[in-house]
DNA sequence: AATGAATGAGTATTCATTCAT
DNA sequence: AATGAATGAATACTCATTCAT
């Protein structure tokens, strides 16, 4: 499963928005831009530094991206696609619908998926989170494509479990919110504390307790 | 209680870092800066726009704040103090220790407190969240003063409830994390959906379900 | 002699251009200005730093001196007066005319006088030298009052010695130039090397050799 | 000889510090900077005026020189090299060692050399003299490279003449100081008076008398 | 496609000077 | 006389963008 998804995404990466293949320089520009944007924030990043890190001339950036903003969007737009990919891909989709027998399996899968995603795309995610508030186009697209789609799908998934007789009393959107909050809280703290050497953070324990907490909270255990 | 706290905070607001009274122009500068920083982000804000909105000459800003960064910190530093104020103030403190008979009261109080805070200081909070990743000094101070203190106090509070025989099986820090995640998730969604006209968001219902979810999740109901 | 001269000069210092007594703050302003101008040069000095060093408010400077340039002139103008003072003061004047029996005594007196002057007024002199090229008024005044008067007086003094039958073949102005060059060269090198610890500079020797060099050069020894 | 030297120097001028060829705009920037710095002094010169006079955009200056100070140094550093060039160049060097039969020839050559130099590089020299006191790096470099090298060479030259039995009684450094003082005095006065229409300045006469004065002063005539 | 010199509008910041207190 | 907040023009410098090569 993951292989399929990732392969699909890799392909995404290899082409620019117009579908054309990226040259090697273009790829280096995008890589540098991701680094610099993540480090300093979009507004505080200079195209000249990006060019320098990419080892290309200043002008070259503007041959590929008409403006600095275009470069940002060229990074962020595919990121959004990738964010929701696991939830809309046909293959994965089917899995979602059928494979999980109990809700805690869903939660566990979501956690693993998000952690993996964070690990792989930390910088891009950072950029996305930082810039969304300042670009209405991005906001709109994020809310429509990502939030809307993903939540709707999760809602349906939850509804399916509810049909089976569990969590009957709560609206499915509320269930989604509560589940996602718990997972995000776990992932967030893990991201901060999980990296420390002196960590008193027992990851497996915290993860399982989080899942149990949600299950109990939803009246499933 | 709230009156006392707010009064104390208002005082904070009325003086600059050095303890001196703010002139009227200085206050206008700070107000404009908060607006502009929140709207465009710190890096994308220009001192000239801040000055214009405040109705002062650009030079006036720099009479009060040596650099643009100083202006940012003059806004953000007291915000941090205020953030943790309810948790460290003597008055409130005593309350925390004694008044709550059951954990759901604590959760309800936290929710109300955070919502109120968010309503009052939305812009400053936005600035704080946006800028923390780019200013190590801010990061450090936030982690040490705000996170550290607040979480420690909450942990103690939780431990007290645990001593009374409830939630015995979980580490108090985990309990805090799970509780805070749920509350933050509720507040966040509420902030986004609560403002819409067409909202299918029944605030009282969602709040109570959130509290019940946490209580159940912790084995308290 | 020196006492008389210095007393007269001290008086100069105590009054501003208009003849009024200086207040203590004004005196501190002038002192600070001399320091700062000498350290950084006039153009690179800021009135705010001068005010700070003087311990007065920024506005206070402009109560006494309408512009920064006025402050400069208030420092430099009396300096020029003082520069030529020894040559025009009645008391000293008489001495010049009568007392010296041979030219080497004149040279020796000049050297001592210039060294003393340099020691006392190094900063003001530095300012004067630095700023003369950029202020035509200063240039004119310097050329007319200082150079003109001093050289003329020296020329007459030399002429008197020539009348006694020495240095007959050279124009007196040439004699003055050659003498002054040698003395200035000596004083300049002494200023640079004389301060070093490791100096291989035998001051008495160099001074006497300089005088002897001039005397021989003029055919007087 | 002079041809060779000058050719070498011209080459120096045509390349920037890094050895790269100057573009035409860069050359115009340097020219304008020399003019403006000489006219108003470094600190009082604005990059905008320099750009305007050079007919380039202000930004263009900073493409070539990272800071205004860099521009200053790019002007002054080669000037120092050129200042000492005649004394260290192999060709000239040999000449120095062998060609002059009597000391007055040396003096005459020095005078001509310095006058020529002054004529050609008056502005740069003015800048150099004005700015040396405020830039320790420049001071150091000047003292080490220029003063040190030149004086040492002159000292050796003088010593050679002394070996031949003349000026035996004086340290060679003292001889150099006295000679240079006289020449500089001559050149300085000449620079001031030599340009006037009404000049009572007989250049040939003054030059020869100066040389004769030095020769007599050193016991050589 | 790629370069990099050139641009000019824009940036944060400084400064001499003013003026109400 | 003295203050110091306020000013606005000027400053050095940056930046996204253009364009001739």
GROMACS .gro file of N, CA and C in nm, chain C residues 3 13 20 27 45 49 73-74 76 84 90 99 104 123-124 131-132 144 152 161 187-188 191 196 199-200 214:
model
   81
  445UNK      N    1   5.252   8.206   3.140
  445UNK     CA    2   5.140   8.227   3.231
  445UNK      C    3   5.042   8.329   3.175
  455UNK      N    4   3.825   8.063   2.677
  455UNK     CA    5   3.747   7.940   2.692
  455UNK      C    6   3.623   7.960   2.776
  462UNK      N    7   2.932   8.605   2.641
  462UNK     CA    8   2.863   8.569   2.764
  462UNK      C    9   2.935   8.453   2.833
  469UNK      N   10   2.956   7.418   2.896
  469UNK     CA   11   3.097   7.378   2.897
  469UNK      C   12   3.108   7.227   2.877
  487UNK      N   13   2.995   6.224   1.368
  487UNK     CA   14   2.953   6.241   1.508
  487UNK      C   15   2.805   6.278   1.512
  491UNK      N   16   2.496   6.163   2.060
  491UNK     CA   17   2.606   6.108   2.139
  491UNK      C   18   2.673   6.218   2.220
  515UNK      N   19   3.199   7.529   1.486
  515UNK     CA   20   3.269   7.657   1.476
  515UNK      C   21   3.299   7.716   1.611
  516UNK      N   22   3.209   7.692   1.704
  516UNK     CA   23   3.231   7.744   1.839
  516UNK      C   24   3.354   7.680   1.901
  518UNK      N   25   3.615   7.551   1.693
  518UNK     CA   26   3.730   7.570   1.606
  518UNK      C   27   3.774   7.716   1.600
  526UNK      N   28   4.723   8.140   1.704
  526UNK     CA   29   4.810   8.252   1.666
  526UNK      C   30   4.840   8.342   1.783
  532UNK      N   31   5.075   9.110   2.283
  532UNK     CA   32   5.170   9.218   2.299
  532UNK      C   33   5.293   9.171   2.376
  541UNK      N   34   6.425   8.947   2.238
  541UNK     CA   35   6.500   8.865   2.331
  541UNK      C   36   6.601   8.769   2.269
  546UNK      N   37   6.902   7.996   1.649
  546UNK     CA   38   6.871   7.865   1.707
  546UNK      C   39   6.788   7.877   1.833
  565UNK      N   40   4.328   6.736   2.055
  565UNK     CA   41   4.197   6.706   1.999
  565UNK      C   42   4.144   6.820   1.912
  566UNK      N   43   4.153   6.938   1.967
  566UNK     CA   44   4.103   7.052   1.889
  566UNK      C   45   4.181   7.067   1.759
  573UNK      N   46   3.875   6.930   0.950
  573UNK     CA   47   3.759   6.997   0.893
  573UNK      C   48   3.791   7.113   0.800
  574UNK      N   49   3.911   7.168   0.816
  574UNK     CA   50   3.946   7.282   0.730
  574UNK      C   51   3.918   7.256   0.581
  586UNK      N   52   4.388   8.361   0.628
  586UNK     CA   53   4.403   8.503   0.655
  586UNK      C   54   4.464   8.526   0.793
  594UNK      N   55   5.383   8.607   0.848
  594UNK     CA   56   5.433   8.744   0.832
  594UNK      C   57   5.524   8.782   0.948
  603UNK      N   58   6.701   8.898   1.163
  603UNK     CA   59   6.828   8.824   1.172
  603UNK      C   60   6.910   8.842   1.046
  629UNK      N   61   5.836   6.747   1.494
  629UNK     CA   62   5.724   6.734   1.587
  629UNK      C   63   5.634   6.617   1.545
  630UNK      N   64   5.611   6.605   1.415
  630UNK     CA   65   5.523   6.498   1.367
  630UNK      C   66   5.580   6.360   1.401
  633UNK      N   67   5.566   6.284   1.756
  633UNK     CA   68   5.430   6.253   1.803
  633UNK      C   69   5.399   6.106   1.779
  638UNK      N   70   5.584   5.558   2.186
  638UNK     CA   71   5.607   5.413   2.198
  638UNK      C   72   5.704   5.380   2.311
  641UNK      N   73   6.066   5.282   2.200
  641UNK     CA   74   6.116   5.385   2.109
  641UNK      C   75   6.269   5.391   2.105
  642UNK      N   76   6.320   5.393   1.984
  642UNK     CA   77   6.462   5.421   1.964
  642UNK      C   78   6.476   5.568   1.930
  656UNK      N   79   6.894   7.282   1.052
  656UNK     CA   80   6.840   7.408   0.998
  656UNK      C   81   6.949   7.515   0.997
   0.00000   0.00000   0.00000
